[in-house]
Coordinates of C-alpha atoms in Angstrom, one line a residue:
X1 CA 3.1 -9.4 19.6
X2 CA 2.5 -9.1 15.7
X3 CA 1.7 -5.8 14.4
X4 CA -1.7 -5.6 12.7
X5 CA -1.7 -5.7 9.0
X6 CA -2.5 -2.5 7.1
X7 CA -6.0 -2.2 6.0
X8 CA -4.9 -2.7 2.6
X9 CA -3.7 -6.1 3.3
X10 CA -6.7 -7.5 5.4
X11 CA -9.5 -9.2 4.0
X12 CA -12.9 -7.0 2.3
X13 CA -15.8 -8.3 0.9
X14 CA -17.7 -6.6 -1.9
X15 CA -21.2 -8.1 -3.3
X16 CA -20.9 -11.2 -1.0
X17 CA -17.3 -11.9 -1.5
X18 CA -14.5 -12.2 0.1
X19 CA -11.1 -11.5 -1.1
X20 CA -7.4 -12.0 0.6
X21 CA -4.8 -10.0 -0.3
X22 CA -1.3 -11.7 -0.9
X23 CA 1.6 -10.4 1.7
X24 CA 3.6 -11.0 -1.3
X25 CA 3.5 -10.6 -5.0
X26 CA 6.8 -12.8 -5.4
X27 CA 6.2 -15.4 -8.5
X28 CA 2.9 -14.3 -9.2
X29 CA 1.4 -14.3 -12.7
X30 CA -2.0 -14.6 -14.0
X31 CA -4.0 -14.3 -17.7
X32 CA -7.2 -13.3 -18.0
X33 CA -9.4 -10.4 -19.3
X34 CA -8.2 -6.5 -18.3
X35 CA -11.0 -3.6 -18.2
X36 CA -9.9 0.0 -17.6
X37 CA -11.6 3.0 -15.4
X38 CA -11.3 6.7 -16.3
X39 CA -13.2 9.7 -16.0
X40 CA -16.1 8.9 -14.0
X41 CA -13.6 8.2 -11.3
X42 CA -11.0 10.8 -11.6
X43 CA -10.0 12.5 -8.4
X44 CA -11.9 10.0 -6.4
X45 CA -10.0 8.2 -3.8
X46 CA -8.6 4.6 -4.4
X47 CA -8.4 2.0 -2.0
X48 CA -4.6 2.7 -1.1
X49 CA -5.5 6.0 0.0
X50 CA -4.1 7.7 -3.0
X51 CA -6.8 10.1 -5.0
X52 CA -7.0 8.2 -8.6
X53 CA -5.1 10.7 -11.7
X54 CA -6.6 8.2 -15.0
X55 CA -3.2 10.1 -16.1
X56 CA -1.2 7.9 -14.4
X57 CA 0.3 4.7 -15.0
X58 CA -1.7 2.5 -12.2
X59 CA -3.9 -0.3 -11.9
X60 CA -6.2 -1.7 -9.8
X61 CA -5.9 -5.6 -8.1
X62 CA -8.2 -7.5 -6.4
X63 CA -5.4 -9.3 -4.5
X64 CA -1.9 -8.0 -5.4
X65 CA -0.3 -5.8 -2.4
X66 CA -0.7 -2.4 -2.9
X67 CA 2.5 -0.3 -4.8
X68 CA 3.7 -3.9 -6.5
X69 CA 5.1 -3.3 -9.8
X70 CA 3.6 -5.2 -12.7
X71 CA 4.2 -5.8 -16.3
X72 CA 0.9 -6.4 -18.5
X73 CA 0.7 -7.4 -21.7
X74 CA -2.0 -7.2 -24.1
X75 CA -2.0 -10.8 -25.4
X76 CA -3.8 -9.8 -28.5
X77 CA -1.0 -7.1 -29.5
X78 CA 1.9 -8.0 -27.8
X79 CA 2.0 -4.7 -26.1
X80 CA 3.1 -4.2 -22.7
X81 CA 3.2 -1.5 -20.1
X82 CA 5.0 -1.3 -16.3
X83 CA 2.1 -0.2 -14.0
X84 CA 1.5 0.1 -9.7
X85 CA -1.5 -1.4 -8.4
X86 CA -3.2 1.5 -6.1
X87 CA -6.3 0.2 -5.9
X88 CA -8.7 -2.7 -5.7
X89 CA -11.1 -4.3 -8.2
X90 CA -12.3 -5.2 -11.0
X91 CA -15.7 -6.8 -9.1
X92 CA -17.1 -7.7 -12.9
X93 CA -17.0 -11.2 -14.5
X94 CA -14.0 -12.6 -15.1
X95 CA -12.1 -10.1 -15.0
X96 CA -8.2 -10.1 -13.1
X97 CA -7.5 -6.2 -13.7
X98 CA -8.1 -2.6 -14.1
X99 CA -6.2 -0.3 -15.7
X100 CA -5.8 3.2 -15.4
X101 CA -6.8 5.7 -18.9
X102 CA -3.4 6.1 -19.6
X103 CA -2.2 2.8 -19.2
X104 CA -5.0 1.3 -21.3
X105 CA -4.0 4.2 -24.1
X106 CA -0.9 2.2 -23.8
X107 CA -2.1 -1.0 -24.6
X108 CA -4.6 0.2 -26.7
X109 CA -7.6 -1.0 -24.8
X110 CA -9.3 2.3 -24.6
X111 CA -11.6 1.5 -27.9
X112 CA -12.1 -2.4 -27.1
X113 CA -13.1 -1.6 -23.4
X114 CA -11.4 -4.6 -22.8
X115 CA -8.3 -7.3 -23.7
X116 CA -7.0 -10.5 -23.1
X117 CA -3.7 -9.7 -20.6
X118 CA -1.2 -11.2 -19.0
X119 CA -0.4 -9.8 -15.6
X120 CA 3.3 -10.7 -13.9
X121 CA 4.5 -9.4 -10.4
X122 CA 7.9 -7.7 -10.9
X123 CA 8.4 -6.9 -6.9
X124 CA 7.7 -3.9 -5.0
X125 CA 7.0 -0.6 -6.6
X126 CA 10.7 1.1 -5.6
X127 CA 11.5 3.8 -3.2
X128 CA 8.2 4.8 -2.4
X129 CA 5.7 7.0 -4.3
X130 CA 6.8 10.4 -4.5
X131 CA 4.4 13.1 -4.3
X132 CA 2.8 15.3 -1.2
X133 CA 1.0 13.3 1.5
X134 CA -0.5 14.2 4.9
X135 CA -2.6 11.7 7.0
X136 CA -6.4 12.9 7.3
X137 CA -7.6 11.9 11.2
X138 CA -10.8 13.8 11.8
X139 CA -13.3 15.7 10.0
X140 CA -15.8 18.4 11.8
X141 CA -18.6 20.2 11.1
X142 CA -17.2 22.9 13.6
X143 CA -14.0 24.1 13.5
X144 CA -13.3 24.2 17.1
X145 CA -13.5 20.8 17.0
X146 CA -11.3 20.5 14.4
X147 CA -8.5 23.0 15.6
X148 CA -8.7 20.8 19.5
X149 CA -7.5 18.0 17.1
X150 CA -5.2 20.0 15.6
X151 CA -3.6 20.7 19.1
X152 CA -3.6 17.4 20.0
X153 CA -1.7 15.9 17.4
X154 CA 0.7 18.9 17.4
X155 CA 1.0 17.5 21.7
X156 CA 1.8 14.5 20.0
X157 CA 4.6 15.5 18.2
X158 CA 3.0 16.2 15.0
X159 CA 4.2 19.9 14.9
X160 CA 3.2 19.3 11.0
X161 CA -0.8 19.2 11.3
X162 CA -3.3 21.8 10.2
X163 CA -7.0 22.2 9.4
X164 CA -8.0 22.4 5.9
X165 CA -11.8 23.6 4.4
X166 CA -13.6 21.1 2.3
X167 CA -17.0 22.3 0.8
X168 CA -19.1 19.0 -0.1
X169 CA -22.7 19.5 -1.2
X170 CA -22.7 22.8 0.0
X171 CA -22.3 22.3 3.5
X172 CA -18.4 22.8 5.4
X173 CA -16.0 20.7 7.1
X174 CA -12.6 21.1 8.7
X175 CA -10.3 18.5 7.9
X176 CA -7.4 17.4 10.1
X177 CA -4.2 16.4 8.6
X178 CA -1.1 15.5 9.5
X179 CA 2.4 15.7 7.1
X180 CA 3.5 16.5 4.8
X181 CA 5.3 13.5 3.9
X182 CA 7.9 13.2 0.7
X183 CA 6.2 10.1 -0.3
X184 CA 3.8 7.3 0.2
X185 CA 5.9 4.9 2.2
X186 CA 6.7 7.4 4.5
X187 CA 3.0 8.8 5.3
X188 CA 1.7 5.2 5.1
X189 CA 4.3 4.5 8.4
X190 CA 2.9 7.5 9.9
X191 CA -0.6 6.7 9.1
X192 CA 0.3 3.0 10.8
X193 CA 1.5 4.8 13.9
X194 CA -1.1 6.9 14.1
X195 CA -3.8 4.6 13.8
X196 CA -3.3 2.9 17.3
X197 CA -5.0 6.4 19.2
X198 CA -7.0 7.4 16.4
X199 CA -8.5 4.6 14.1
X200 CA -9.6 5.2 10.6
X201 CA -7.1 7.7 10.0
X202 CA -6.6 7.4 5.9
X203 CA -3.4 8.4 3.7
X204 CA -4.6 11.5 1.0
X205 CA -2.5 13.2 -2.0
X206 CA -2.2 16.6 -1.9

């Protein structure tokens, strides 16, 4: 049988409609109006899995696969920058992408809000996204429950898994994760694997 597409690449729906994401970004290219998302969202998680750094040089697609590399250009300067979509959006208008802070300081949309871009596919981000990964599977209001999980993941050959404390709103939760991995390709296969015994399991930076 067919293995089940990630949940990146399976269709969502946001304000009543429905996108498909490509299984390949191979001769796309598309013009149209570019936004960019910064502060308010800094540190929050993108759809990818990866937490959003504005620093970085990403963008966000409604329909792209996730870590394609692509090469905007400001049509009104004739700048250009070499991004990886992470994420998914914009949901405004017409508009075909969001860029990170940094990569609209690099087109010099930051003051405009937004540009007129070209956006080409050059192909798959390469050799995955280094960094430090683990694969989140459960989160508990009780840390027994979370260290049982712990065990059970260790049974499963993930000698690699520990609980980690998260304070949100006040109140405390033990996190299970599983890693590290080197970099995103690699905990994205684990997360795969992992997902068939426990769905919803989600890929986080560390």
């Amino acid at each position: 049988p067919q293995a089940p597409a990630p949940p990146t690449a399976r269709p969502y729906t946001v304000l009543g409609q429905t996108y498909h994401p490509l299984t390949s970004a191979d001769g796309f290219s598309e013009e149209g109006v570019a936004s960019w998302y910064g502060p308010q969202f800094h540190a929050k998680r993108t759809a990818s899995g990866e937490v959003y750094n504005m620093y970085d040089l990403t963008a966000a697609h409604r329909i792209l696969p996730m870590q394609t590399k692509i090469r905007v250009t400001n049509l009104e300067n004739g700048k250009s920058v070499v991004l990886r979509v992470n994420d998914r959006g914009p949901f405004v208008g017409n508009r075909i992408v969001d860029l990170s802070y940094k990569a609209a300081q690099e087109l010099d949309v930051i003051r405009p809000g937004l540009a007129r871009v070209r956006v080409e596919a050059l192909g798959r981000w390469p050799g995955g996204i280094p960094g430090r990964f683990f694969v989140q599977v459960g989160s508990f209001s009780q840390r027994e429950n979370a260290a049982r999980l712990m065990q059970e993941m260790r049974g499963r050959g993930y000698s690699g898994s520990r609980v980690v404390q998260a304070e949100i709103d006040g109140q405390t939760f033990w996190r299970v994760q599983v890693g590290e991995f080197s970099n995103l390709d690699n905990a994205e296969a684990a997360r795969s694997q992992i997902a068939r015994q426990t769905p919803g399991a989600f890929v986080i930076a560390d």
